[in-house]
Coordinates of C-alpha atoms and ligand atoms in Angstrom, one line a residue:
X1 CA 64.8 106.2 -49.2
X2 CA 63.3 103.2 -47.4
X3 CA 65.2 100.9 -49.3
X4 CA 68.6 101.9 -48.8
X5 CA 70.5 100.5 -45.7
X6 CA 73.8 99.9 -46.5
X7 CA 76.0 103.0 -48.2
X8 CA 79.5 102.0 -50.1
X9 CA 81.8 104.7 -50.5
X10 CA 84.7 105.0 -52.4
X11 CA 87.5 107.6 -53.5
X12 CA 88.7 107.7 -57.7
X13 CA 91.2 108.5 -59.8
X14 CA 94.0 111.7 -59.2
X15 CA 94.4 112.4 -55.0
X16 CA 92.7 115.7 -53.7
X17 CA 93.2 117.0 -50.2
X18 CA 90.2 117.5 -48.4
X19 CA 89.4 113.5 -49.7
X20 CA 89.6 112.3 -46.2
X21 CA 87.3 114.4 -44.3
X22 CA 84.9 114.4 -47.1
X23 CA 84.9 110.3 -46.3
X24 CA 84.9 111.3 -42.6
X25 CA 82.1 113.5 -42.9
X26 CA 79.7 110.5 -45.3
X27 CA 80.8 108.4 -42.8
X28 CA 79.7 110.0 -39.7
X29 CA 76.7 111.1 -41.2
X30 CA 75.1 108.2 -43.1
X31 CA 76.3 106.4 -39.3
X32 CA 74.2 109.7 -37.5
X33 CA 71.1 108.3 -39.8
X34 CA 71.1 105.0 -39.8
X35 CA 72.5 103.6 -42.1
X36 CA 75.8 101.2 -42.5
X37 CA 78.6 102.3 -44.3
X38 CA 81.2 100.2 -46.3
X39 CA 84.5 101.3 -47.2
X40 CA 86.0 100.4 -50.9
X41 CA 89.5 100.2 -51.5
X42 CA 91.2 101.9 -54.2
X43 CA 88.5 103.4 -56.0
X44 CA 86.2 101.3 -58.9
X45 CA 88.7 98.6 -58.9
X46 CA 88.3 97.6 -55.1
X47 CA 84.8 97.0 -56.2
X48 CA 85.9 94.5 -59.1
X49 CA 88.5 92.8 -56.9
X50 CA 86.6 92.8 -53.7
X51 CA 87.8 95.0 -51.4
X52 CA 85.2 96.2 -49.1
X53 CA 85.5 96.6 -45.8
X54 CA 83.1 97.6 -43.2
X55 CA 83.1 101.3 -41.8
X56 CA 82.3 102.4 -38.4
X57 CA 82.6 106.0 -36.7
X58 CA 86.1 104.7 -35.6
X59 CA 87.8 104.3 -38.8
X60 CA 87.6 107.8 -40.0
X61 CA 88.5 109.3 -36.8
X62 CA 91.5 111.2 -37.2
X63 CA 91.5 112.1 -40.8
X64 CA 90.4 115.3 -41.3
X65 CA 94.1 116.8 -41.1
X66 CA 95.7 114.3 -43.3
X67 CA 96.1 114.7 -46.9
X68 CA 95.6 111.9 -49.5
X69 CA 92.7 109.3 -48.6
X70 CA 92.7 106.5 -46.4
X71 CA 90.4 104.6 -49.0
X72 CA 93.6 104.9 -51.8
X73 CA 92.4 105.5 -55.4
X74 CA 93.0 104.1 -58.4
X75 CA 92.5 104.2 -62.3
X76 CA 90.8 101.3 -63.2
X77 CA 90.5 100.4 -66.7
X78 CA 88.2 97.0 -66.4
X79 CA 85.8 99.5 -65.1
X80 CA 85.5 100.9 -68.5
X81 CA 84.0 97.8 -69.5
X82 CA 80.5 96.1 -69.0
X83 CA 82.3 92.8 -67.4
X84 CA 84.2 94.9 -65.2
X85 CA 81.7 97.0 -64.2
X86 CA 79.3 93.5 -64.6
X87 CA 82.0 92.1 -61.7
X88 CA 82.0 95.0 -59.8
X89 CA 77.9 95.3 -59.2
X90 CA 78.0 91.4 -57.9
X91 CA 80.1 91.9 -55.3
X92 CA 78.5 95.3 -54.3
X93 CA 75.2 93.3 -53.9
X94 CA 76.8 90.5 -52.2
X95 CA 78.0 93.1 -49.5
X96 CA 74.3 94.2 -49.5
X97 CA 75.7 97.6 -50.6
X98 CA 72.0 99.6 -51.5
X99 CA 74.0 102.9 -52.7
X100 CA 77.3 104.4 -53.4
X101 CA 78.7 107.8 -53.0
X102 CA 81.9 108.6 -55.5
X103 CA 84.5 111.1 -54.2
X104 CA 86.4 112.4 -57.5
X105 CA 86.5 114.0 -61.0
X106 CA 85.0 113.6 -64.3
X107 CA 86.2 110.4 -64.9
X108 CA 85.0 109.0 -61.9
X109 CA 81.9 110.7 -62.4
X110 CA 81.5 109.7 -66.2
X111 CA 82.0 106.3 -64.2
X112 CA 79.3 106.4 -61.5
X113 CA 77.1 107.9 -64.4
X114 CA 77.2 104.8 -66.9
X115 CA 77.5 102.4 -63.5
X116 CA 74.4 103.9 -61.8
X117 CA 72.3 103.4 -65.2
X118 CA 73.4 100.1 -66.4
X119 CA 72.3 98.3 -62.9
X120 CA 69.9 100.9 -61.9
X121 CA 72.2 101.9 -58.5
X122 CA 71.6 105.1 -56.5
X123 CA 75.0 107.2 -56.5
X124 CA 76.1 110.6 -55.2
X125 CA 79.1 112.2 -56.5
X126 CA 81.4 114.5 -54.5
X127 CA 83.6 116.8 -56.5
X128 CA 86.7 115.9 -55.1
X129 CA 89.6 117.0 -57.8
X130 CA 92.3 119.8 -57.5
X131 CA 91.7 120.9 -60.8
X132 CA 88.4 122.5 -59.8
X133 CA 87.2 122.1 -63.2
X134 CA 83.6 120.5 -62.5
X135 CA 80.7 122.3 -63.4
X136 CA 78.1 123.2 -60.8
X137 CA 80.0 124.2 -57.8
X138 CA 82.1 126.8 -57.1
X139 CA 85.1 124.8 -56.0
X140 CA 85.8 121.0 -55.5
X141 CA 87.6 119.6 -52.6
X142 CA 91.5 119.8 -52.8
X143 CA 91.4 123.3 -55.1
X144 CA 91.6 125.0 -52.1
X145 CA 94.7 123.2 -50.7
X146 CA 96.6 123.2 -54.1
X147 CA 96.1 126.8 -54.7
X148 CA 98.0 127.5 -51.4
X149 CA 100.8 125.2 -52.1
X150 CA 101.6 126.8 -55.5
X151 CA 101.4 130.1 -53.5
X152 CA 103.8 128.8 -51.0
X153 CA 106.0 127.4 -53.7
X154 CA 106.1 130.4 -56.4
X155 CA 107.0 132.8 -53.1
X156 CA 110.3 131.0 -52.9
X157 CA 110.9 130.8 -56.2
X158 CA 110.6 134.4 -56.4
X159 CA 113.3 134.7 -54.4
X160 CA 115.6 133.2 -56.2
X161 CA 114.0 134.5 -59.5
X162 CA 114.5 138.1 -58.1
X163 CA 118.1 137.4 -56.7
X164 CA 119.5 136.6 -60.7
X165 CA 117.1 138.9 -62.6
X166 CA 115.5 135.7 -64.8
X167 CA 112.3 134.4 -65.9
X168 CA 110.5 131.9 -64.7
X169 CA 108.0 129.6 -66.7
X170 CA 106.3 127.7 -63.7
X171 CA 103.7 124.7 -64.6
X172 CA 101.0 123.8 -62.3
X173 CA 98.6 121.3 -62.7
X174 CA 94.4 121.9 -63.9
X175 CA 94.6 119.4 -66.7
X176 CA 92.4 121.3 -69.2
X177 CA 91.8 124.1 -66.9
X178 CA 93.2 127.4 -65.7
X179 CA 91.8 128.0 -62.1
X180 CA 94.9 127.1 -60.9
X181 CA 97.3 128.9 -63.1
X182 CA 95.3 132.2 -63.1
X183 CA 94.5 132.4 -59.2
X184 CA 97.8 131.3 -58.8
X185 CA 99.5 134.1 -60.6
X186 CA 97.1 136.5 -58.9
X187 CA 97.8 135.1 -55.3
X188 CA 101.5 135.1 -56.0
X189 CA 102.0 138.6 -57.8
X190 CA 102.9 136.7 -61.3
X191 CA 103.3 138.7 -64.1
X192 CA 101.3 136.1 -66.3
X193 CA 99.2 133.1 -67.0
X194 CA 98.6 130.5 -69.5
X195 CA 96.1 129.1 -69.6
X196 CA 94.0 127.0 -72.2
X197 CA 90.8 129.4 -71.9
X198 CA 91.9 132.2 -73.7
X199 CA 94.0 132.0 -76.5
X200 CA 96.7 129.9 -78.1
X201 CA 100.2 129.9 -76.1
X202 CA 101.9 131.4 -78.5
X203 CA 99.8 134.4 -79.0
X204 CA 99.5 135.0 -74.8
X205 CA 103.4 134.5 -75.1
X206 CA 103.7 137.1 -77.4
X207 CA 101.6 140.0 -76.6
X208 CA 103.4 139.5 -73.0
X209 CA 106.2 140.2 -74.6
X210 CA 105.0 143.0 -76.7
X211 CA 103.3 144.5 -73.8
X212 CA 107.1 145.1 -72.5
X213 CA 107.0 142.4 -69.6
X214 CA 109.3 142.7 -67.6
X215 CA 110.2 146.3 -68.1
X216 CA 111.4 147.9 -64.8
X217 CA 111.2 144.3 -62.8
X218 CA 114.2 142.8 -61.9
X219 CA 112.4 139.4 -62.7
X220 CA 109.6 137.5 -64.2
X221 CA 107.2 134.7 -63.3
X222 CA 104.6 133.0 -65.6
X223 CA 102.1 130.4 -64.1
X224 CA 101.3 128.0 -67.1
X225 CA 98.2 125.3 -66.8
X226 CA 99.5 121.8 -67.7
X227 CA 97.4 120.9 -71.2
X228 CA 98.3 119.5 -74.0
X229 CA 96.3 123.0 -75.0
X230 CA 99.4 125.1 -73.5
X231 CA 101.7 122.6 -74.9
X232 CA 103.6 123.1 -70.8
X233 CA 106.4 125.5 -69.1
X234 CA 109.3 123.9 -71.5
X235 CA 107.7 124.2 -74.6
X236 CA 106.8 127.8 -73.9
X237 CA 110.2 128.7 -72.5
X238 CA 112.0 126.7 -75.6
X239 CA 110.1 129.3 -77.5
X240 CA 111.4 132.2 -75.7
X241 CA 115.0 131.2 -75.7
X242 CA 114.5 130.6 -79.6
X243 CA 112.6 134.4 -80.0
X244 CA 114.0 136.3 -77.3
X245 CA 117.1 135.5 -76.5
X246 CA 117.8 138.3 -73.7
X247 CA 116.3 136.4 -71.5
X248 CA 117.2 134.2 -68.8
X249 CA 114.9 131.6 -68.6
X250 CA 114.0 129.2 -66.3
X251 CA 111.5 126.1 -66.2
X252 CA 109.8 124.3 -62.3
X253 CA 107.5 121.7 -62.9
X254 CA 105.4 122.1 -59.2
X255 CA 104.2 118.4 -60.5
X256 CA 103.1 116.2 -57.6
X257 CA 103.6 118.6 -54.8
X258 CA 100.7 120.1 -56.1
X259 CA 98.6 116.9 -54.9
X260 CA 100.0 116.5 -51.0
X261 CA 99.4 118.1 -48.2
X262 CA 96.7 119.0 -45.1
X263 CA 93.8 120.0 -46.2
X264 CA 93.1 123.9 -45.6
X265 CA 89.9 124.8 -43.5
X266 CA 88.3 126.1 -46.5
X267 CA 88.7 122.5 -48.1
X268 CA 88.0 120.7 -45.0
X269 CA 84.8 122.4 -44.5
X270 CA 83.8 121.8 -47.7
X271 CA 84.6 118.7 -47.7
X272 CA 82.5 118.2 -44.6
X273 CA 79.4 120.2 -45.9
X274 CA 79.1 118.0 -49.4
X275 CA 79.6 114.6 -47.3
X276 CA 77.0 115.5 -45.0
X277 CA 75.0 116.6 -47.8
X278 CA 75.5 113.5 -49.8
X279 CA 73.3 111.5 -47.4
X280 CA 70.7 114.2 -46.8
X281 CA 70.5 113.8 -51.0
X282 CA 70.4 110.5 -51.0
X283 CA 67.4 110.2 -48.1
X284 CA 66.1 112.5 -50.1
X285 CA 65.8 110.2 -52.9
X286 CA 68.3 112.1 -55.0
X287 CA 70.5 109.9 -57.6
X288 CA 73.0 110.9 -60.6
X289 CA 73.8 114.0 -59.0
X290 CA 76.9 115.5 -57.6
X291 CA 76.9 117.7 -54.7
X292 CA 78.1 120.9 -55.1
X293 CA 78.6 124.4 -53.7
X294 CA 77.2 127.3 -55.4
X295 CA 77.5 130.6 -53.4
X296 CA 77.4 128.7 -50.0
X297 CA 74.4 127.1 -51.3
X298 CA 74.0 123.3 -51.4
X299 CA 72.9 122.3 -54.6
X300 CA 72.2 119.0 -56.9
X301 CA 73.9 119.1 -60.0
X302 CA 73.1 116.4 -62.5
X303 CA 76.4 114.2 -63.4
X304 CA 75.4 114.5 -67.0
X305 CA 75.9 118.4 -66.8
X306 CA 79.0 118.6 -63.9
X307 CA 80.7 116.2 -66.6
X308 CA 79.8 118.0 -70.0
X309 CA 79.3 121.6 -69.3
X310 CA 82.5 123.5 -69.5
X311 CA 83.3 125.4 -66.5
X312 CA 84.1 129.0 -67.6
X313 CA 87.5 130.6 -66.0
X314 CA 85.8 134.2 -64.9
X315 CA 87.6 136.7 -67.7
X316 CA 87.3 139.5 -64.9
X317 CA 90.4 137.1 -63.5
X318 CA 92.2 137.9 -66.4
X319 CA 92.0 141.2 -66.7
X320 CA 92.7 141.4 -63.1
X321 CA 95.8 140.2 -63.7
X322 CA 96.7 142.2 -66.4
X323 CA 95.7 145.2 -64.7
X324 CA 98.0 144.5 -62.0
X325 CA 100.8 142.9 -63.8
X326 CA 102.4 146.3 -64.9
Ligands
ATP401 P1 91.3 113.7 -61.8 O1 90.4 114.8 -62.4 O2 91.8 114.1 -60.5 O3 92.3 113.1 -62.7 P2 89.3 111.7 -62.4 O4 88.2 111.2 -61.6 O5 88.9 112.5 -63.6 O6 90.2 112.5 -61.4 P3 90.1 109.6 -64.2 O7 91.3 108.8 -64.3 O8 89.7 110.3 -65.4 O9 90.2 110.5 -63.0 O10 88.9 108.6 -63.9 C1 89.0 107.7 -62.7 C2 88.4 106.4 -63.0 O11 87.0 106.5 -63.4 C3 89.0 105.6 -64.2 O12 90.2 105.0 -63.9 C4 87.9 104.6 -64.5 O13 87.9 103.5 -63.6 C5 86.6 105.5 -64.2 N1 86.1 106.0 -65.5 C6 86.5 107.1 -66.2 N2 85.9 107.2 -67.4 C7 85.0 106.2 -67.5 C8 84.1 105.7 -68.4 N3 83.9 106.4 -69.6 N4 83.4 104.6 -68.2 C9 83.6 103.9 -67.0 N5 84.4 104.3 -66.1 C10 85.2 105.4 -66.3

């Protein structure tokens, strides 16, 4: 687009790994085409408050290893209002800022949605979340990373599970999604998920029960999805010790772990493929869309429809799981 010659980019709401080369990669690429790059600080509200910096090759060199993002994030309520977003549009012009690329989930997308319609602004999402729960792509950056820490966490808490014969309820992050709890539980041997997909908590909980879970095992894990859908680990496990009382049961909240970390190659190099591809999209004259992976494919997938359209958690998982749970 002729028009465009200065790119802002900024990084929103919860922390993904993966966050920092995917700023390395827009960065280096818009610089490889062009155009100049700005850096906000801590997501929408760096762009109410003024906190823009400019971006060379330079500041994103050494990043692509580190976890978090260099650009900080933030949830930024005046955002969710026309004078905050009103604010926030006046000091992008007065940085001459001609486009934006927004690294982060659906709120942040809902965001750069209402933002790129109310002032008429070109912006490219990236799917940058550990939840992976954005339709459109096959994964977002950081759901990679996440998915290996739980592995490397529910490994050692196997050990100790195994060591005293208990059951473990064990709560991992996804918000309203089960990607992480169900891969999770595959990659880590679990006897269970719960997850929000399926069916209520108390009936998974149940027919895991009735199916004789645990029978020969000397001990028991269940992965549950944090959601106020699965009600979390303590609730379930509250419910066990109530109903089934032969068990030992045990609660780990992963929590924040979950978040931290260096990236894995598979999230770095996804990373790096959408931030390249954000520029391509956006001299392309692509707007509203967020870049995403679909079979190794690039593709453009409108925000309206990442945002909306529920991402399905595959039911062969499932029954994966189940198969292989005995
Ligand atoms: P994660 O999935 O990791 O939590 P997220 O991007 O979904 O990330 P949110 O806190 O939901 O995180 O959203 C980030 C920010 O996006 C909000 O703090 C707010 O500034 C902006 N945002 C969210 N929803 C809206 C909205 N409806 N209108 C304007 N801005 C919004």
């Amino acid at each position: 687009m002729a028009h465009i010659k200065t790119i802002g980019i900024l990084t929103s709401g919860g922390d993904a790994p993966g966050m920092n080369a995917a700023i390395r990669a827009v960065t280096r690429s818009a610089i490889y085409n062009g155009f100049k790059v700005k850096g906000i600080y801590r997501g929408y509200r760096g762009l109410i408050t003024n906190e823009i910096v400019d971006f060379k090759t330079q500041n994103v060199s050494n990043i692509i290893q580190q976890g978090g993002t260099i650009l900080k994030t933030a949830r930024c309520k005046e955002f969710t209002t026309p004078e905050g977003r009103k604010l926030a549009y006046e000091h992008m012009r007065n940085h001459e800022i001609d486009a934006l690329v927004v690294i982060g989930g659906d709120g942040s997308l809902t965001g750069a949605r209402i933002f790129a319609e109310e002032f008429d602004v070109p912006i490219v999402g990236l799917p940058g979340t550990i939840d992976n729960d954005l339709y459109g792509t096959d994964h977002t950056i950081g759901y990679d990373t996440a998915l290996n820490t739980i592995m490397w966490c529910v490994d050692r808490i196997r050990d100790t599970a195994s060591s005293h014969e208990r059951l473990f309820f064990i709560e991992v992050m996804g918000r309203n999604a089960g990607f992480l709890a169900i891969n999770g539980a595959i990659a880590t041997g679990a006897e269970a998920a719960i997850i929000p997909e399926i069916s209520t908590p108390e009936e998974q909980l149940d027919q895991l029960i009735q199916n004789g879970f645990r029978k020969s095992k000397n001990s028991s894990i269940v992965l549950v999805a944090e959601s106020p859908r699965t009600g979390g680990a303590m609730a379930l496990a509250d419910r066990v010790k109530e109903k089934y009382p032969q068990y030992d049961t045990r609660v780990t909240i992963l929590g924040h772990l979950q978040r931290g970390g260096s990236p894995t190659a598979q999230d770095r190099i996804l990373a790096s493929r959408l931030g390249a591809a954000a520029i391509d999209a956006l001299i392309e004259g692509q707007r509203n869309v967020m870049i995403g992976d679909d079979d190794e494919k690039i593709v453009y997938v409108p925000f309206s429809k990442a945002i909306h359209k529920d991402k399905p958690v595959d039911p062969e998982l499932v029954e994966t799981l189940r198969r292989l749970s005995i």
